[in-house]
Tab-separated table of C-alpha atoms and ligand atoms in Angstrom:
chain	number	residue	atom	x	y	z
A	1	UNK	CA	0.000	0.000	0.000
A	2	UNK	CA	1.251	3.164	-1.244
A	3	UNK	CA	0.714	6.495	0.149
A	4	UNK	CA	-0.978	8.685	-2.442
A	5	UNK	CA	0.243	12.386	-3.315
A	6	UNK	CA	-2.304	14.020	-1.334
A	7	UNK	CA	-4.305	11.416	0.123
A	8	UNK	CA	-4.699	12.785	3.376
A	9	UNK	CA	-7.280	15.095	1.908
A	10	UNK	CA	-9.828	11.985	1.878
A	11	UNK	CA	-11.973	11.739	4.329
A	12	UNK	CA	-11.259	8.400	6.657
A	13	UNK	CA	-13.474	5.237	6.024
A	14	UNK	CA	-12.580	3.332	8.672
A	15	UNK	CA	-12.295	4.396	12.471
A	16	UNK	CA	-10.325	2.651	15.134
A	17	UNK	CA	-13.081	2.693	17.906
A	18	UNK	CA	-11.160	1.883	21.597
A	19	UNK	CA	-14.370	0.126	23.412
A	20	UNK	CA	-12.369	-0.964	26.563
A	21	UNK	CA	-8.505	-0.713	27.617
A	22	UNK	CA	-9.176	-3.618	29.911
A	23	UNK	CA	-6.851	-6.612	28.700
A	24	UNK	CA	-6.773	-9.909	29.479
A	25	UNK	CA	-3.059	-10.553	28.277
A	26	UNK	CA	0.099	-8.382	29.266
A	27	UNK	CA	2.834	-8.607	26.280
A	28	UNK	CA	6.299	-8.218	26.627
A	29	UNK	CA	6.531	-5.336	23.308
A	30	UNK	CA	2.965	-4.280	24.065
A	31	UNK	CA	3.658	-0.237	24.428
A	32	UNK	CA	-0.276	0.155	24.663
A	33	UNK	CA	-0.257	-1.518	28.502
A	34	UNK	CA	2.217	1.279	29.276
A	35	UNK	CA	-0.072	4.181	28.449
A	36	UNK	CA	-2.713	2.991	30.215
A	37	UNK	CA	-3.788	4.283	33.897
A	38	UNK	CA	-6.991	2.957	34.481
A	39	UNK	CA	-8.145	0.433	32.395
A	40	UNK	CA	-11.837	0.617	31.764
A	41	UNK	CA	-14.618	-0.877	29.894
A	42	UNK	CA	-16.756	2.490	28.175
A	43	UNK	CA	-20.086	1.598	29.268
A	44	UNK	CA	-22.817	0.377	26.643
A	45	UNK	CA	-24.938	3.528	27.089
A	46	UNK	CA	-21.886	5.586	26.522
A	47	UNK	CA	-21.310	3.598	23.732
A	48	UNK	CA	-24.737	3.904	22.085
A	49	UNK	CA	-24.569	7.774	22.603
A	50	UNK	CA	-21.744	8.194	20.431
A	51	UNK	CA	-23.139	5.825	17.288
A	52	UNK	CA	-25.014	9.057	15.754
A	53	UNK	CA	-21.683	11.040	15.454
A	54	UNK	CA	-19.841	7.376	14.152
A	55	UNK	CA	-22.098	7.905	11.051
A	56	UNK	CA	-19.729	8.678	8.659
A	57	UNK	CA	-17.943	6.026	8.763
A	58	UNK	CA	-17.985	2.913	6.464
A	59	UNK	CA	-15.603	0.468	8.666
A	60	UNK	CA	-15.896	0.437	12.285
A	61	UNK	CA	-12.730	-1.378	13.372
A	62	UNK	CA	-12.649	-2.352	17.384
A	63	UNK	CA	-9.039	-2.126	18.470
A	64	UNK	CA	-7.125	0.274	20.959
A	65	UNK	CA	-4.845	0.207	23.567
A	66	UNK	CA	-6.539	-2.850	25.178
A	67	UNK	CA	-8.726	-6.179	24.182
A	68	UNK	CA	-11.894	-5.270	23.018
A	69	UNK	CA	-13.690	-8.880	23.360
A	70	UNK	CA	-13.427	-9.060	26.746
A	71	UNK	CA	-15.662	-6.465	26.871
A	72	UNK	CA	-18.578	-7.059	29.497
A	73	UNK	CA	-21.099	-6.376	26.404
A	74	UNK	CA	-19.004	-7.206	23.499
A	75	UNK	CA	-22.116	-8.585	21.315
A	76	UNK	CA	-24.523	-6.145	22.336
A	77	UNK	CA	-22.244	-3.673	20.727
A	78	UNK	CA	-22.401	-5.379	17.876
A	79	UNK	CA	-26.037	-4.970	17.356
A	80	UNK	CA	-25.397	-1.089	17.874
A	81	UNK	CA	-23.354	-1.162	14.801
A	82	UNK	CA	-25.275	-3.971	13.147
A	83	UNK	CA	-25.215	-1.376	9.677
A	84	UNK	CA	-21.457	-1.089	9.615
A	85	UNK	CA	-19.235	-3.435	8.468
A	86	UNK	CA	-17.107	-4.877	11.089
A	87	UNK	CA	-13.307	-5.531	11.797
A	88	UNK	CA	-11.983	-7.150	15.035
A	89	UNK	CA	-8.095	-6.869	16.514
A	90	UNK	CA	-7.550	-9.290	18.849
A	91	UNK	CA	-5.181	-11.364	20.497
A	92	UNK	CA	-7.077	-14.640	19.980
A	93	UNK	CA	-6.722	-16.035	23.848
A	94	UNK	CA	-10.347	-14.972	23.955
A	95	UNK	CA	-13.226	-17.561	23.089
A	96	UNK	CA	-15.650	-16.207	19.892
A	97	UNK	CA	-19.231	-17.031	20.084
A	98	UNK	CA	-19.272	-17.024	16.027
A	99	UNK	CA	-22.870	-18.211	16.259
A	100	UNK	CA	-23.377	-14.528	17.737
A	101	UNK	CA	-20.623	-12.867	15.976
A	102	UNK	CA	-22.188	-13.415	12.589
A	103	UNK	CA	-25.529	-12.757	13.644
A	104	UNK	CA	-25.461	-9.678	11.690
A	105	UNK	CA	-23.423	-10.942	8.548
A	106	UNK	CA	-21.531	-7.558	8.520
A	107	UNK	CA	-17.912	-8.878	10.062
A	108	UNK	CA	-15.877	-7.855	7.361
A	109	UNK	CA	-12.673	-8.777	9.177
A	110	UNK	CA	-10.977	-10.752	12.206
A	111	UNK	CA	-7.324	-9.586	12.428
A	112	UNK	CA	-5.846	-12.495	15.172
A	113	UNK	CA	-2.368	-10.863	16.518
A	114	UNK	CA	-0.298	-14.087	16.339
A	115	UNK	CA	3.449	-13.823	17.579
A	116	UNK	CA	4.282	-17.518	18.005
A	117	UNK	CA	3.595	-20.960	16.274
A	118	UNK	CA	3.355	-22.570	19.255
A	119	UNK	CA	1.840	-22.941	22.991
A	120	UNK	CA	5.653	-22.172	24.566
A	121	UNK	CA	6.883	-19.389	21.782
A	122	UNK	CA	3.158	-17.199	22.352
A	123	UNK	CA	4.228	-17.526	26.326
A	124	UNK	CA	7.036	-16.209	25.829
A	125	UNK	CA	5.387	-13.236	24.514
A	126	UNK	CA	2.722	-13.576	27.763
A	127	UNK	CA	2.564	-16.225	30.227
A	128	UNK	CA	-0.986	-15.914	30.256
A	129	UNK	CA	-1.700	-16.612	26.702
A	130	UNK	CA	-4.396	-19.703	25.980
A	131	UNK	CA	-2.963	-21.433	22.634
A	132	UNK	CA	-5.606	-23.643	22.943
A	133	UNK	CA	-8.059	-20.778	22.323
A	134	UNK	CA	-6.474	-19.164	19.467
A	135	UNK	CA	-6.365	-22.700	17.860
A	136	UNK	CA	-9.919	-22.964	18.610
A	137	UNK	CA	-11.136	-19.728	17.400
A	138	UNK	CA	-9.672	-20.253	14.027
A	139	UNK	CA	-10.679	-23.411	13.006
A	140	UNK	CA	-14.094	-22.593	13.917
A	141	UNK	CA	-13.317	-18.563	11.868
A	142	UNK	CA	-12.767	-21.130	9.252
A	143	UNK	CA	-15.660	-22.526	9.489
A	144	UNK	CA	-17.708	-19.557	9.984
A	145	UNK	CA	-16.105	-18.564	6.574
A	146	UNK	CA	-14.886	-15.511	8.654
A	147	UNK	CA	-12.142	-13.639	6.787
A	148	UNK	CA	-9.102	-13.784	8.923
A	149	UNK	CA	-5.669	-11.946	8.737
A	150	UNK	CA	-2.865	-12.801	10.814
A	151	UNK	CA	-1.087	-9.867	12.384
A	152	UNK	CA	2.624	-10.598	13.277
A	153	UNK	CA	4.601	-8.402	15.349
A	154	UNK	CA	8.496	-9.181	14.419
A	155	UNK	CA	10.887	-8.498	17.649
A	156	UNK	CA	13.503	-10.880	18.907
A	157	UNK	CA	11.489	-13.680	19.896
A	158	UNK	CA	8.829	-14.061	17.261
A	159	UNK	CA	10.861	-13.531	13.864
A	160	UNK	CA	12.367	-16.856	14.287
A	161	UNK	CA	8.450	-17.932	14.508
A	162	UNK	CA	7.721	-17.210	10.654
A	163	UNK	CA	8.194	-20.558	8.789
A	164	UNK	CA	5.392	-22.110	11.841
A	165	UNK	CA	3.077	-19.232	11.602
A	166	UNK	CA	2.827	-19.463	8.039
A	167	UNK	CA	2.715	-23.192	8.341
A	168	UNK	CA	-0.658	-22.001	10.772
A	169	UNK	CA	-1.829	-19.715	7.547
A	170	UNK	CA	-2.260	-22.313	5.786
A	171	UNK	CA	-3.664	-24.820	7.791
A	172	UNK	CA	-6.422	-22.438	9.067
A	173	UNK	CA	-7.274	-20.438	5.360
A	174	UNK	CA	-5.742	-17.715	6.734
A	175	UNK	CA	-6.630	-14.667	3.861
A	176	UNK	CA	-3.677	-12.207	4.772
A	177	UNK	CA	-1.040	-11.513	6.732
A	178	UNK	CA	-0.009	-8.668	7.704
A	179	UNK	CA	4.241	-8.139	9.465
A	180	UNK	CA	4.796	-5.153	11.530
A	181	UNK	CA	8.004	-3.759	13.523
A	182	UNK	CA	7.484	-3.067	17.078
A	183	UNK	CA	7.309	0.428	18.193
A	184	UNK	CA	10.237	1.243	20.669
A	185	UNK	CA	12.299	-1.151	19.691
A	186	UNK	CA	13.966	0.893	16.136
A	187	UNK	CA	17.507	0.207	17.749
A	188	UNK	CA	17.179	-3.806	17.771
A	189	UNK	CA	15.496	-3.687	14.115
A	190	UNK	CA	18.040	-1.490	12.616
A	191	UNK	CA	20.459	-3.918	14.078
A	192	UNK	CA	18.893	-6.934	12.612
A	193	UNK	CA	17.481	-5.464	9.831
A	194	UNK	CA	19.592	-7.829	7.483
A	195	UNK	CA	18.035	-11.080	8.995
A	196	UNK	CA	14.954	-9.492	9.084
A	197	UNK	CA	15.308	-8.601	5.520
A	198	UNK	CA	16.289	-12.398	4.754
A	199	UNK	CA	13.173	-13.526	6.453
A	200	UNK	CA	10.345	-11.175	4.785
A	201	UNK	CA	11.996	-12.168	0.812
A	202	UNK	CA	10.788	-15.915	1.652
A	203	UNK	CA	7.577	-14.884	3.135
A	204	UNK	CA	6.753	-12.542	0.001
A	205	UNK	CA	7.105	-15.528	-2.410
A	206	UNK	CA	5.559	-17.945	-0.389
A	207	UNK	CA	2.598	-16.037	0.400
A	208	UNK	CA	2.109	-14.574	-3.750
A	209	UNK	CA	2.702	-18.557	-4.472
A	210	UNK	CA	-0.449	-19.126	-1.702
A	211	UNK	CA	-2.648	-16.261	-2.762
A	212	UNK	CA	-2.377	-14.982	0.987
A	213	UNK	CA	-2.639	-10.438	0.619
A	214	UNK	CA	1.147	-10.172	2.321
A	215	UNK	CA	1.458	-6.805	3.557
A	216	UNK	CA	5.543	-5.939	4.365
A	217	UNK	CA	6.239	-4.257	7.766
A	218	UNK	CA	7.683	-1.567	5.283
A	219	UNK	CA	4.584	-0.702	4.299
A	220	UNK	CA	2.686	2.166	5.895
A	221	UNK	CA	-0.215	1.028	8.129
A	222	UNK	CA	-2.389	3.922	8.893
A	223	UNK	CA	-4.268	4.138	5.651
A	224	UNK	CA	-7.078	2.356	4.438
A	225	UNK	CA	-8.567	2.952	0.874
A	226	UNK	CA	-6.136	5.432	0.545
A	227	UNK	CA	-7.455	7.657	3.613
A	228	UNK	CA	-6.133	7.764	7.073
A	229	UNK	CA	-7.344	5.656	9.894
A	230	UNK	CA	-9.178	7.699	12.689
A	231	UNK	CA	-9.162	6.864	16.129
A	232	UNK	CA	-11.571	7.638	18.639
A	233	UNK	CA	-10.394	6.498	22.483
A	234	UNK	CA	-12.773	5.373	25.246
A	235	UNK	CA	-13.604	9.264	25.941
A	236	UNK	CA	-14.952	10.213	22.941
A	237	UNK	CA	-11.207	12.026	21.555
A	238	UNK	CA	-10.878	11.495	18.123
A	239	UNK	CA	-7.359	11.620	16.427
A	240	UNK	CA	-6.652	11.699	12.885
A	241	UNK	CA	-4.508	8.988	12.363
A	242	UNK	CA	-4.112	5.483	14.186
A	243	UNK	CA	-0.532	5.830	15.160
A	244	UNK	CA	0.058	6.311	18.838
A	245	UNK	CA	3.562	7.924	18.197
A	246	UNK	CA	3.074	10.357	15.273
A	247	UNK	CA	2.604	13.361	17.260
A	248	UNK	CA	-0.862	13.416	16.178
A	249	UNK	CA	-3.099	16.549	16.945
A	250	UNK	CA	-6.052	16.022	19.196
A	251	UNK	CA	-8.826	17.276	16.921
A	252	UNK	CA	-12.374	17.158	18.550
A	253	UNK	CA	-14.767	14.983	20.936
A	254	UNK	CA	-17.157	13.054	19.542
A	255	UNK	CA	-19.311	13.398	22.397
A	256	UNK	CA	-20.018	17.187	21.894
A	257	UNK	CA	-19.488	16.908	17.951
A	258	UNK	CA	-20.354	14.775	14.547
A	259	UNK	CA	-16.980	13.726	12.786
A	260	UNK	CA	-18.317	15.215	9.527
A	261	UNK	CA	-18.708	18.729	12.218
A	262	UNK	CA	-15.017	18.236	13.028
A	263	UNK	CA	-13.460	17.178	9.682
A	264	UNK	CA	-14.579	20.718	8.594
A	265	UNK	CA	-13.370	22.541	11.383
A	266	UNK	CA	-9.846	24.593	11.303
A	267	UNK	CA	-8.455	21.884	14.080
A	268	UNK	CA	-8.326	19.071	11.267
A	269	UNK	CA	-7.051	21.431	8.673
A	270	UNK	CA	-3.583	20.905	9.468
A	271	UNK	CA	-3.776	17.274	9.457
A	272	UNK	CA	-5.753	17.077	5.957
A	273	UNK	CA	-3.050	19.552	4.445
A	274	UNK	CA	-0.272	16.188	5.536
A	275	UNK	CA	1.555	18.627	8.326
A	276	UNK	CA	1.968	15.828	10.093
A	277	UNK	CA	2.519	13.233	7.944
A	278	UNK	CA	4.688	14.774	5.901
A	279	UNK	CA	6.856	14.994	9.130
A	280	UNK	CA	5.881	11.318	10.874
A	281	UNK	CA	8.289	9.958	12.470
A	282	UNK	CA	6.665	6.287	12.345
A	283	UNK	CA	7.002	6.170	8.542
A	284	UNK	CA	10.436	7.824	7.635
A	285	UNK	CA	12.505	5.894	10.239
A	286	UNK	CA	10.641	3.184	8.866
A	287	UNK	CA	11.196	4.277	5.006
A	288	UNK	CA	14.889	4.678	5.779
A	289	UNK	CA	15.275	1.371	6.878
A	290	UNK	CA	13.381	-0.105	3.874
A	291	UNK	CA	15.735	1.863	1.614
A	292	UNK	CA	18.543	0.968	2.491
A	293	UNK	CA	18.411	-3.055	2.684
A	294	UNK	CA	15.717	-3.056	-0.436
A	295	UNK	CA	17.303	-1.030	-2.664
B	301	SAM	C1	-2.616	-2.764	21.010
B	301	SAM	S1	-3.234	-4.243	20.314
B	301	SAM	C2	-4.952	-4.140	20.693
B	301	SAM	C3	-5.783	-5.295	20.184
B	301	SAM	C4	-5.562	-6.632	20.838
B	301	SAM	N1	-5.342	-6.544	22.223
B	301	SAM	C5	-4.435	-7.389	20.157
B	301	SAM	O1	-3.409	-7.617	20.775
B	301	SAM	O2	-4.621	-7.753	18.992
B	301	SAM	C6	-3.255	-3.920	18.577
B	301	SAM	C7	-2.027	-4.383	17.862
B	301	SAM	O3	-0.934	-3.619	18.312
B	301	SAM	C8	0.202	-4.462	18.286
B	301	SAM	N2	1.247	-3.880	19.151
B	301	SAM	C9	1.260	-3.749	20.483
B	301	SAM	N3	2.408	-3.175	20.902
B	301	SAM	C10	3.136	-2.936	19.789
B	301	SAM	C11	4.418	-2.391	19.535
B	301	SAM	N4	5.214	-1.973	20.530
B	301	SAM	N5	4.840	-2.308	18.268
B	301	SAM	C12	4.074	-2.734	17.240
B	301	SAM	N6	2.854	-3.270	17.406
B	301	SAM	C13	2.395	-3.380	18.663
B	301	SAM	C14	-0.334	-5.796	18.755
B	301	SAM	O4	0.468	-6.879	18.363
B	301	SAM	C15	-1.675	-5.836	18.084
B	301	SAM	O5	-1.615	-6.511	16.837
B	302	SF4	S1	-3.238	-8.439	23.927
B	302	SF4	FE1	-3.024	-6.570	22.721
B	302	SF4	S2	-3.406	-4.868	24.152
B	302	SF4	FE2	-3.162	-6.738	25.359
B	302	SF4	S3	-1.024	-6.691	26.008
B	302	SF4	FE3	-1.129	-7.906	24.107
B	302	SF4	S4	-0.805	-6.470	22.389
B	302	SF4	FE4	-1.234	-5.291	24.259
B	303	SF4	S1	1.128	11.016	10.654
B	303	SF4	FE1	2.349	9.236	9.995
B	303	SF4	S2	1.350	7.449	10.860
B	303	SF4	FE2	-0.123	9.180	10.902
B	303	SF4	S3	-1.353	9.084	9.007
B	303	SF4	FE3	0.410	10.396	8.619
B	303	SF4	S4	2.028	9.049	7.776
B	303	SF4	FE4	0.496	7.783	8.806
């Protein structure tokens, strides 16, 4: 995915919406357990009051800075947003209730944050993590014929995981996976970037030779349909873009405003005019990385 000449002008299609920053795992990269004070589910009601300014929005994607099925009314919500189509992040130790989870036939999306091939490589990661469960949830995804994505962070202990996660790709009709560097760590992936460079050219072939969508941890992230992702956190802030690190501008409250309200407002302007991403950190330390191992 390419970042358009002047596609932060486009108005986002798909929100981040951050429905609880309760977790039930604690990850040894995870930087979102560090920003977190309090972590709270944002009550139902809460939830329901903010659908009307959610409107303008195509994709309403639950994921933020904790796990949003453990949420104490996970499939109410659902039926709150039962016109929108539907993505999921989550770490898979969680059981699905597909029967419930399809109820609606809008999921466009289960994203399953796999580190590890195995029960002893995703402990590593967190001691707390149920194998068994992510194992169960996608056969049965499968079954569902619930389009599922892999999301694979690389760091020290999971790159050497690739050959068994894509082993689990296949196995489970996995539609696309997706690599991503971990945020913090630029010093050990500039180190390794060689190995990790080694790594991703086998992955790239194998998954165009399986059909799997492969998107490279090279690749920027934050867009989708060549718009930026928004974010909106368990207040009611909405942020333009879905990185936590970009310096992005606070740019209005849902609660006291529609998005389309906001998107025309002076706040966003500097944003839409690519201020910031013109700037972003995130995707030129990234970018000089790529360069210079790809080129
Ligand atoms: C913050 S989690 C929230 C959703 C859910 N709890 C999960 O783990 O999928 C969203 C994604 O961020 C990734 N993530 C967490 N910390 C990261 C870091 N330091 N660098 C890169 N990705 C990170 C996770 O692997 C996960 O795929
Ligand atoms: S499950 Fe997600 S939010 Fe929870 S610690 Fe792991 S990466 Fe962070
Ligand atoms: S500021 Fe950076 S991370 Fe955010 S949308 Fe722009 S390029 Fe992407």
């Amino acid at each position: 995915m390419e970042v358009e000449k002047g596609f932060y002008k486009n108005q986002p299609r798909m929100v981040l919406f951050e429905i609880t920053t309760r977790c039930n795992l604690a990850c040894s990269y995870c930087t979102a357990r560090q920003l977190v004070k309090e972590p709270k589910d944002l009550e139902i009601d809460k939830i329901r009051e903010l659908r009307p300014a959610l409107e303008a929005f195509e994709y309403i994607a639950f994921c933020g800075l904790g796990e949003a099925l453990i949420h104490k009314n996970f499939y109410e919500i659902l039926e709150i947003f039962k016109d929108k189509k539907i993505v999921i992040v989550t770490n898979g130790s969680v059981p699905i209730d597909y029967e419930r989870l399809v109820r609606y036939d809008n999921i466009d999306a289960i994203t399953f944050s796999v580190d590890g091939a195995t029960e002893d490589s995703m402990k590593r990661v967190c001691s707390r993590y149920k194998f068994d469960v992510l194992l169960k949830n996608l056969e049965e995804g499968f079954k569902y014929g619930v389009n599922c994505a892999f999301n694979t962070t690389i760091t020290e202990d999971t790159y050497k995981e690739l050959s068994g996660i894509q082993d689990m790709i296949v196995k489970y009709g996995v539609k696309c996976f997706k690599l991503g560097l971990p945020l913090g760590k630029e010093r050990w992936v500039s180190d390794h970037s060689k190995e990790i460079h080694d790594a991703l050219y086998k992955i790239r072939d194998n998954m165009k030779e399986l059909s799997v969508i492969y998107e490279d941890p090279f690749e920027v992230k934050c867009c989708c349909d060549n718009a930026p992702i928004a974010v909106v956190s368990k207040n009611g802030n909405l942020y333009p873009c879905c990185d936590y690190f970009c310096g992005r501008p606070l740019v209005g409250n849902l609660y006291h405003n529609s998005f389309m309200n906001i998107w025309n407002k002076a706040s966003y302007e500097g944003f839409r005019e690519g201020k910031f991403c013109s700037r972003c950190k995130q995707y030129h330390n990234v970018k000089e990385i790529a360069d210079q191992e790809m080129a």
